[in-house]
């Protein structure tokens, strides 16, 4: 059978003249509308890689050579697409960018050395002196800090309105407004934003919309389908998924991203080939990991809600969460991040519960295979005044757990013993 096949294919093989030589930059030709996991395994990768390698080789090159001046001229005249110098893009970045764009359902994506580098890169590319942006106030605290402390130095005005209050957002929009920014769901309160209303507000005022969808991931939420212009992720979290790299990405149309990509080449917030290799490898199992994160998140949120020592649970997958309806209408699952408060506990008693947990490690971050636990008061808001913490909605008895992909029974049993300790 094998020999027969070989012979058939040998005799029917087209001659060189009948077939176009394959372009080494050609991407894998996936059937249209393949499933998410098929995309995360294959999308964006070259159809044929160096030496026939199945995995994308790690190209550790800061610069890329030209055969001759004629070849350089073809490149500078835009006749040949290829690499030039590492700060403007590398093969490992391009491969990951194409995969992430496919997963997001976007035309293009630009990767950065961290999520914060992506936020800074986008805002620096878009905003001029005198421009304004409107933020929902539960956004990542470093993003808000960049706007209030640094963009302000360049004459950009940031207006913060309560998360989900579209009337306040509408009132905050002026002719100078260039961008509406939100996260969905937010951290640590897991508030989901109604993306239809968000996009409607942007479109009716001709203002670009940006969603930081790090906590949702493209597996659970596709902001592009609602018409959001720019989607941002800290790829450090679920996309990388193994708590072993820092990266960021912005997804959108080619036209929207071109100036952003150009500025990245000047800001220099680019990625090493090794980091991109890790991100590409992590993305191969993206759907499998997300399924388990969603499962563990839901299971543990329900366990916590039923536990007598727990006061409030913030998780969009449970009916008591104020965002449950919006989240259920927009999202496929709710991820692994859960915030909860301990009944009648002060901050020291809350710390004792954190310390008693054996499986989740005490650390910031989320979205990796290892579960992490932390007390926001100590981890991120220790140097704030009690008034500031109140304004941020950070309670002394609050615990944030980022469920990894461990066995759910083990996580529940461990939390049970920690809560009873
Ligand atoms: C972690 C995080 C960021 C920042 O990303 P880094 O990769 O740490 O720079 C931004 N937004 C959200 C929602 C995050 O969780």
Coordinates of C-alpha atoms and ligand atoms in Angstrom, one line a residue:
X1 CA 0.0 0.0 0.0
X2 CA 2.7 2.4 1.0
X3 CA 4.8 1.6 -2.0
X4 CA 1.8 2.0 -4.3
X5 CA 1.0 5.4 -2.9
X6 CA 4.6 6.5 -3.3
X7 CA 4.6 5.4 -6.9
X8 CA 1.4 7.1 -7.6
X9 CA 2.5 10.3 -6.0
X10 CA 5.9 10.1 -7.8
X11 CA 4.4 9.7 -11.2
X12 CA 1.7 12.4 -10.6
X13 CA 4.1 14.8 -9.1
X14 CA 4.0 18.1 -10.9
X15 CA 7.2 19.2 -12.6
X16 CA 8.9 22.4 -11.5
X17 CA 7.5 24.4 -14.3
X18 CA 3.9 23.6 -13.3
X19 CA 4.2 24.7 -9.7
X20 CA 5.2 28.1 -8.3
X21 CA 8.2 27.8 -6.0
X22 CA 7.1 28.0 -2.4
X23 CA 7.7 31.3 -0.7
X24 CA 9.6 30.7 2.5
X25 CA 7.3 33.3 4.2
X26 CA 4.1 31.4 3.2
X27 CA 1.9 30.6 6.2
X28 CA 0.2 27.3 6.8
X29 CA -2.9 27.0 4.7
X30 CA -5.6 26.1 7.2
X31 CA -9.1 25.2 6.1
X32 CA -11.5 28.1 6.6
X33 CA -13.3 28.4 10.0
X34 CA -11.3 25.7 11.9
X35 CA -11.8 25.4 15.6
X36 CA -9.9 27.3 18.3
X37 CA -7.5 24.6 19.2
X38 CA -6.6 24.0 15.6
X39 CA -5.8 27.7 15.3
X40 CA -3.8 27.8 18.5
X41 CA -1.7 24.8 17.3
X42 CA -1.1 25.8 13.7
X43 CA -2.2 29.3 12.8
X44 CA 0.4 31.9 11.9
X45 CA 3.2 29.5 11.4
X46 CA 5.2 29.1 8.3
X47 CA 4.1 26.2 6.1
X48 CA 7.8 25.1 5.7
X49 CA 10.4 26.0 8.3
X50 CA 14.2 25.9 8.2
X51 CA 15.5 22.4 7.8
X52 CA 11.9 21.1 7.8
X53 CA 11.6 21.7 11.5
X54 CA 8.0 21.3 12.8
X55 CA 8.6 23.8 15.6
X56 CA 9.5 27.4 14.8
X57 CA 13.3 27.6 15.1
X58 CA 14.6 30.2 17.6
X59 CA 16.3 32.9 15.4
X60 CA 18.8 34.5 17.8
X61 CA 19.8 37.3 15.4
X62 CA 19.8 41.0 16.1
X63 CA 20.4 41.8 12.5
X64 CA 19.6 40.1 9.1
X65 CA 22.0 40.1 6.1
X66 CA 21.4 41.1 2.5
X67 CA 23.0 39.1 -0.3
X68 CA 23.8 42.1 -2.3
X69 CA 23.0 45.8 -2.8
X70 CA 20.4 44.7 -5.4
X71 CA 18.7 42.6 -2.7
X72 CA 18.8 45.6 -0.3
X73 CA 17.3 47.8 -3.0
X74 CA 14.5 45.3 -3.5
X75 CA 13.8 45.5 0.3
X76 CA 13.9 49.3 0.6
X77 CA 11.7 49.7 -2.5
X78 CA 9.1 47.5 -0.7
X79 CA 9.4 44.7 -3.3
X80 CA 10.5 42.1 -0.9
X81 CA 9.1 41.4 2.6
X82 CA 11.8 40.3 4.9
X83 CA 13.7 41.1 8.2
X84 CA 16.2 43.9 8.5
X85 CA 17.1 44.7 12.1
X86 CA 15.7 43.1 15.3
X87 CA 14.0 46.3 16.7
X88 CA 11.7 46.4 13.7
X89 CA 10.5 42.8 14.0
X90 CA 11.9 39.2 14.0
X91 CA 10.7 35.9 12.6
X92 CA 9.8 34.6 16.1
X93 CA 7.8 37.8 16.8
X94 CA 6.0 37.6 13.5
X95 CA 5.0 34.0 14.0
X96 CA 3.5 34.7 17.4
X97 CA 1.8 37.9 16.1
X98 CA 0.1 36.0 13.3
X99 CA -1.1 33.3 15.7
X100 CA -2.4 35.8 18.2
X101 CA -4.2 37.8 15.5
X102 CA -5.9 34.5 14.3
X103 CA -7.0 33.6 17.9
X104 CA -8.4 37.1 18.4
X105 CA -10.1 37.2 15.1
X106 CA -8.2 40.3 14.2
X107 CA -6.4 41.3 11.1
X108 CA -3.1 41.9 12.8
X109 CA -1.3 42.1 16.1
X110 CA 1.9 43.7 17.5
X111 CA 3.8 42.1 20.4
X112 CA 5.7 43.9 23.1
X113 CA 8.1 43.1 25.9
X114 CA 5.3 43.3 28.5
X115 CA 1.6 44.2 28.8
X116 CA 2.6 47.6 30.2
X117 CA 4.9 48.2 27.3
X118 CA 1.9 47.5 25.0
X119 CA -0.3 49.9 26.8
X120 CA 2.4 52.6 26.8
X121 CA 3.2 51.9 23.1
X122 CA -0.5 52.3 22.1
X123 CA -1.2 55.4 24.1
X124 CA 2.1 57.1 23.0
X125 CA 1.3 56.4 19.4
X126 CA -2.2 57.8 19.6
X127 CA -2.2 60.8 21.9
X128 CA -1.0 64.4 21.3
X129 CA -0.7 67.3 23.7
X130 CA -4.2 68.5 24.6
X131 CA -5.9 65.2 23.8
X132 CA -8.1 63.5 26.4
X133 CA -8.9 59.9 27.2
X134 CA -11.7 58.5 29.3
X135 CA -11.0 55.4 31.5
X136 CA -13.3 53.2 33.5
X137 CA -11.8 53.5 37.0
X138 CA -11.2 49.8 37.7
X139 CA -8.5 49.5 35.1
X140 CA -5.1 48.0 36.0
X141 CA -3.5 50.4 38.5
X142 CA -0.2 50.8 36.5
X143 CA -2.2 51.8 33.4
X144 CA -4.0 54.4 35.4
X145 CA -0.7 55.5 37.0
X146 CA 0.9 55.9 33.5
X147 CA -2.0 58.2 32.5
X148 CA -2.3 60.2 35.6
X149 CA 1.4 60.6 36.4
X150 CA 3.1 60.5 33.0
X151 CA 0.8 61.2 30.1
X152 CA -0.2 64.3 32.1
X153 CA 3.4 65.6 31.8
X154 CA 2.8 65.7 28.0
X155 CA -0.5 67.6 28.3
X156 CA -2.8 64.6 27.9
X157 CA -5.8 64.7 30.2
X158 CA -7.3 61.5 31.7
X159 CA -10.8 61.4 32.9
X160 CA -11.8 58.5 35.1
X161 CA -15.4 57.4 35.5
X162 CA -17.0 54.6 37.6
X163 CA -16.7 51.3 35.8
X164 CA -19.9 50.4 33.9
X165 CA -21.3 53.9 34.3
X166 CA -21.9 54.7 30.6
X167 CA -23.8 57.9 31.3
X168 CA -20.8 59.2 33.2
X169 CA -18.5 58.1 30.3
X170 CA -20.8 59.9 27.8
X171 CA -20.6 63.1 29.9
X172 CA -16.8 62.8 30.1
X173 CA -16.4 62.7 26.3
X174 CA -15.4 66.1 24.8
X175 CA -14.3 67.1 21.3
X176 CA -10.8 66.5 22.5
X177 CA -11.4 62.8 23.5
X178 CA -9.3 60.4 21.4
X179 CA -9.9 57.1 23.2
X180 CA -12.2 55.2 25.5
X181 CA -10.4 52.7 27.6
X182 CA -11.6 49.8 29.8
X183 CA -10.8 46.4 31.0
X184 CA -13.2 43.5 31.0
X185 CA -13.4 41.8 33.3
X186 CA -11.6 44.1 35.7
X187 CA -9.1 43.2 38.4
X188 CA -9.7 42.4 41.3
X189 CA -13.5 42.9 41.2
X190 CA -14.1 41.0 38.0
X191 CA -16.6 43.6 36.7
X192 CA -17.6 42.8 33.1
X193 CA -18.2 45.7 30.9
X194 CA -21.1 45.8 28.4
X195 CA -19.1 45.9 25.2
X196 CA -22.2 46.7 23.0
X197 CA -22.7 49.9 25.0
X198 CA -19.0 50.7 25.1
X199 CA -18.6 50.4 21.3
X200 CA -21.8 52.3 20.6
X201 CA -20.5 55.2 22.7
X202 CA -17.2 55.2 20.9
X203 CA -18.7 55.0 17.4
X204 CA -21.3 57.6 18.0
X205 CA -18.6 60.1 19.1
X206 CA -16.0 58.8 16.6
X207 CA -13.6 57.9 19.4
X208 CA -11.4 54.8 19.2
X209 CA -12.2 52.1 21.8
X210 CA -9.5 50.0 23.6
X211 CA -10.2 47.0 25.8
X212 CA -7.7 45.3 28.0
X213 CA -9.0 41.8 27.8
X214 CA -6.2 40.1 29.7
X215 CA -8.5 38.4 32.2
X216 CA -10.9 37.2 29.6
X217 CA -8.5 36.0 26.9
X218 CA -9.7 35.4 23.3
X219 CA -10.9 32.0 24.4
X220 CA -13.6 33.5 26.7
X221 CA -14.3 36.8 25.0
X222 CA -13.9 38.2 21.4
X223 CA -14.2 42.0 21.7
X224 CA -13.5 42.4 18.0
X225 CA -16.9 40.8 17.3
X226 CA -18.5 43.6 19.2
X227 CA -16.6 46.2 17.2
X228 CA -13.9 47.1 19.7
X229 CA -11.1 48.8 17.8
X230 CA -8.0 47.7 19.8
X231 CA -7.7 44.7 22.1
X232 CA -4.8 44.5 24.5
X233 CA -3.5 41.5 26.5
X234 CA -0.7 41.0 29.0
X235 CA 0.6 37.8 27.4
X236 CA 2.4 37.3 30.7
X237 CA -0.9 35.8 32.0
X238 CA -3.0 33.2 30.2
X239 CA -1.5 33.5 26.7
X240 CA 2.0 32.5 27.9
X241 CA 0.3 30.5 30.6
X242 CA 3.3 29.1 32.5
X243 CA 4.4 32.0 34.8
X244 CA 7.7 32.0 33.0
X245 CA 7.7 35.0 30.6
X246 CA 6.6 38.6 30.2
X247 CA 5.0 39.9 27.0
X248 CA 2.2 42.0 25.8
X249 CA 0.1 42.2 22.6
X250 CA -2.2 44.7 20.9
X251 CA -4.7 43.3 18.3
X252 CA -6.7 45.2 15.7
X253 CA -6.9 46.2 12.0
X254 CA -3.6 46.6 10.0
X255 CA -4.5 50.2 9.4
X256 CA -4.9 50.9 13.2
X257 CA -1.8 49.0 14.1
X258 CA 0.7 50.3 11.4
X259 CA 1.6 53.5 13.3
X260 CA 1.7 51.6 16.6
X261 CA 4.1 49.1 15.1
X262 CA 6.3 51.9 13.7
X263 CA 6.5 53.5 17.1
X264 CA 7.4 50.2 18.7
X265 CA 10.4 50.2 16.4
X266 CA 11.5 53.5 18.0
X267 CA 10.5 52.7 21.6
X268 CA 12.3 49.4 21.4
X269 CA 10.0 47.4 23.6
X270 CA 10.6 44.3 21.6
X271 CA 10.9 40.6 22.5
X272 CA 13.8 38.1 22.6
X273 CA 13.5 35.1 20.3
X274 CA 13.5 32.8 23.4
X275 CA 10.5 34.6 24.9
X276 CA 8.6 34.4 21.7
X277 CA 9.5 30.7 21.4
X278 CA 8.0 30.1 24.9
X279 CA 4.9 32.1 24.1
X280 CA 4.3 30.2 20.9
X281 CA 4.8 26.9 22.7
X282 CA 2.5 28.0 25.5
X283 CA -0.2 28.9 22.9
X284 CA -0.3 25.4 21.6
X285 CA -2.2 24.2 24.7
X286 CA -4.1 27.4 25.1
X287 CA -7.6 26.0 24.7
X288 CA -6.9 23.0 27.0
X289 CA -5.5 25.3 29.7
X290 CA -8.4 27.7 29.4
X291 CA -11.0 24.9 29.7
X292 CA -9.3 23.9 33.0
X293 CA -8.9 27.4 34.3
X294 CA -12.6 28.0 33.6
X295 CA -13.6 24.7 35.3
X296 CA -11.4 25.4 38.3
X297 CA -12.6 29.0 38.6
X298 CA -16.2 28.1 38.5
X299 CA -15.9 25.1 40.9
X300 CA -13.8 27.1 43.5
X301 CA -16.1 30.2 43.3
X302 CA -19.1 28.0 44.0
X303 CA -17.3 26.3 46.8
X304 CA -16.3 29.6 48.4
X305 CA -19.7 31.1 48.0
X306 CA -21.2 28.2 50.0
X307 CA -18.5 28.3 52.7
X308 CA -19.6 29.8 56.1
X309 CA -16.2 31.6 56.6
X310 CA -16.5 33.4 53.3
X311 CA -18.4 36.7 53.1
X312 CA -18.4 37.8 49.4
X313 CA -17.2 36.2 46.2
X314 CA -16.3 38.2 43.1
X315 CA -16.5 35.9 40.1
X316 CA -18.6 36.6 37.0
X317 CA -19.7 33.0 36.7
X318 CA -21.9 33.0 39.8
X319 CA -25.3 34.5 39.8
X320 CA -24.7 36.8 42.8
X321 CA -22.0 38.8 41.0
X322 CA -23.4 42.1 39.7
X323 CA -21.9 41.5 36.3
X324 CA -23.1 37.9 35.9
X325 CA -25.8 38.8 33.3
X326 CA -23.5 40.8 31.1
X327 CA -20.7 38.3 31.4
X328 CA -23.0 35.3 30.6
X329 CA -24.2 37.1 27.5
X330 CA -20.7 37.9 26.3
X331 CA -18.3 35.3 27.5
X332 CA -17.7 31.6 27.0
X333 CA -16.3 31.0 30.4
X334 CA -15.0 33.2 33.3
X335 CA -11.4 32.2 33.8
X336 CA -9.5 31.3 36.9
X337 CA -9.3 34.5 38.8
X338 CA -11.5 34.8 42.0
X339 CA -11.6 37.5 44.7
X340 CA -13.3 36.8 48.0
X341 CA -13.6 38.3 51.5
X342 CA -13.4 36.5 54.8
X343 CA -16.3 37.0 57.2
X344 CA -15.5 39.2 60.2
X345 CA -11.8 38.9 59.7
X346 CA -9.1 41.6 60.1
X347 CA -6.1 41.8 57.8
X348 CA -3.9 39.6 60.0
X349 CA -6.5 36.8 60.2
X350 CA -6.9 37.0 56.5
X351 CA -3.1 36.7 56.1
X352 CA -3.2 33.5 58.2
X353 CA -5.6 31.9 55.7
X354 CA -3.4 32.9 52.8
X355 CA -0.4 31.4 54.6
X356 CA -2.3 28.2 55.5
X357 CA -3.0 27.3 51.8
X358 CA -0.5 24.8 50.6
X359 CA -1.0 24.4 46.9
X360 CA -1.4 28.0 45.7
X361 CA 1.8 29.9 46.0
X362 CA 1.9 33.5 47.4
X363 CA 2.7 35.7 44.4
X364 CA 1.2 38.4 42.2
X365 CA 0.1 37.6 38.6
X366 CA -2.5 35.1 37.2
X367 CA -3.2 32.9 34.3
X368 CA -0.3 30.4 34.7
X369 CA -0.6 26.7 35.3
X370 CA 0.4 27.2 38.9
X371 CA -2.3 28.5 41.2
X372 CA -1.4 31.8 43.0
X373 CA -2.9 33.4 46.0
X374 CA -2.5 36.9 47.5
X375 CA -4.0 39.5 49.8
X376 CA -4.4 42.7 47.7
X377 CA -4.0 44.9 50.7
X378 CA -0.4 43.5 51.3
X379 CA 0.6 42.6 47.7
X380 CA -0.4 45.7 45.7
X381 CA -2.0 48.3 48.0
X382 CA 0.3 48.2 51.1
X383 CA 1.6 51.8 50.5
X384 CA -1.8 53.3 49.9
X385 CA -3.7 55.2 52.6
X386 CA -6.9 53.5 54.0
X387 CA -8.9 56.2 52.1
X388 CA -7.2 55.3 48.8
X389 CA -7.8 51.6 49.4
X390 CA -11.5 52.4 50.0
X391 CA -11.6 54.3 46.8
X392 CA -10.1 51.3 45.0
X393 CA -12.5 49.0 46.7
X394 CA -9.7 47.0 48.4
X395 CA -10.8 45.5 51.6
X396 CA -8.6 44.3 54.5
X397 CA -10.2 40.9 54.5
X398 CA -9.9 40.4 50.7
X399 CA -8.0 37.4 49.1
X400 CA -7.4 37.0 45.4
X401 CA -6.8 33.6 44.0
X402 CA -5.7 32.8 40.5
X403 CA -6.6 29.2 39.9
X404 CA -4.1 27.3 37.9
X405 CA -4.7 24.0 36.1
X406 CA -4.2 21.7 39.1
X407 CA -6.8 19.0 40.1
X408 CA -9.9 20.8 41.2
X409 CA -10.6 18.4 44.1
X410 CA -7.1 19.1 45.4
X411 CA -7.6 22.9 45.3
X412 CA -11.0 22.7 47.0
X413 CA -9.6 20.4 49.8
X414 CA -6.6 22.7 50.3
X415 CA -8.8 25.8 50.6
X416 CA -11.1 24.0 52.9
X417 CA -8.3 23.2 55.3
X418 CA -6.9 26.8 55.0
X419 CA -10.2 28.3 55.8
X420 CA -10.6 26.1 58.8
X421 CA -7.1 26.5 60.1
Ligands
LIG1 C1 -0.7 42.1 34.3 C2 -1.6 43.0 33.6 C3 -1.2 44.1 32.9 C4 0.3 44.4 32.7 O1 1.0 43.4 32.0 P1 2.5 43.1 32.3 O2 2.8 42.0 31.3 O3 2.7 42.7 33.7 O4 3.3 44.3 31.9 C5 -2.1 44.9 32.3 N1 -3.4 44.6 32.4 C6 -3.9 43.6 33.1 C7 -5.3 43.4 33.2 C8 -3.0 42.7 33.8 O5 -3.5 41.7 34.5

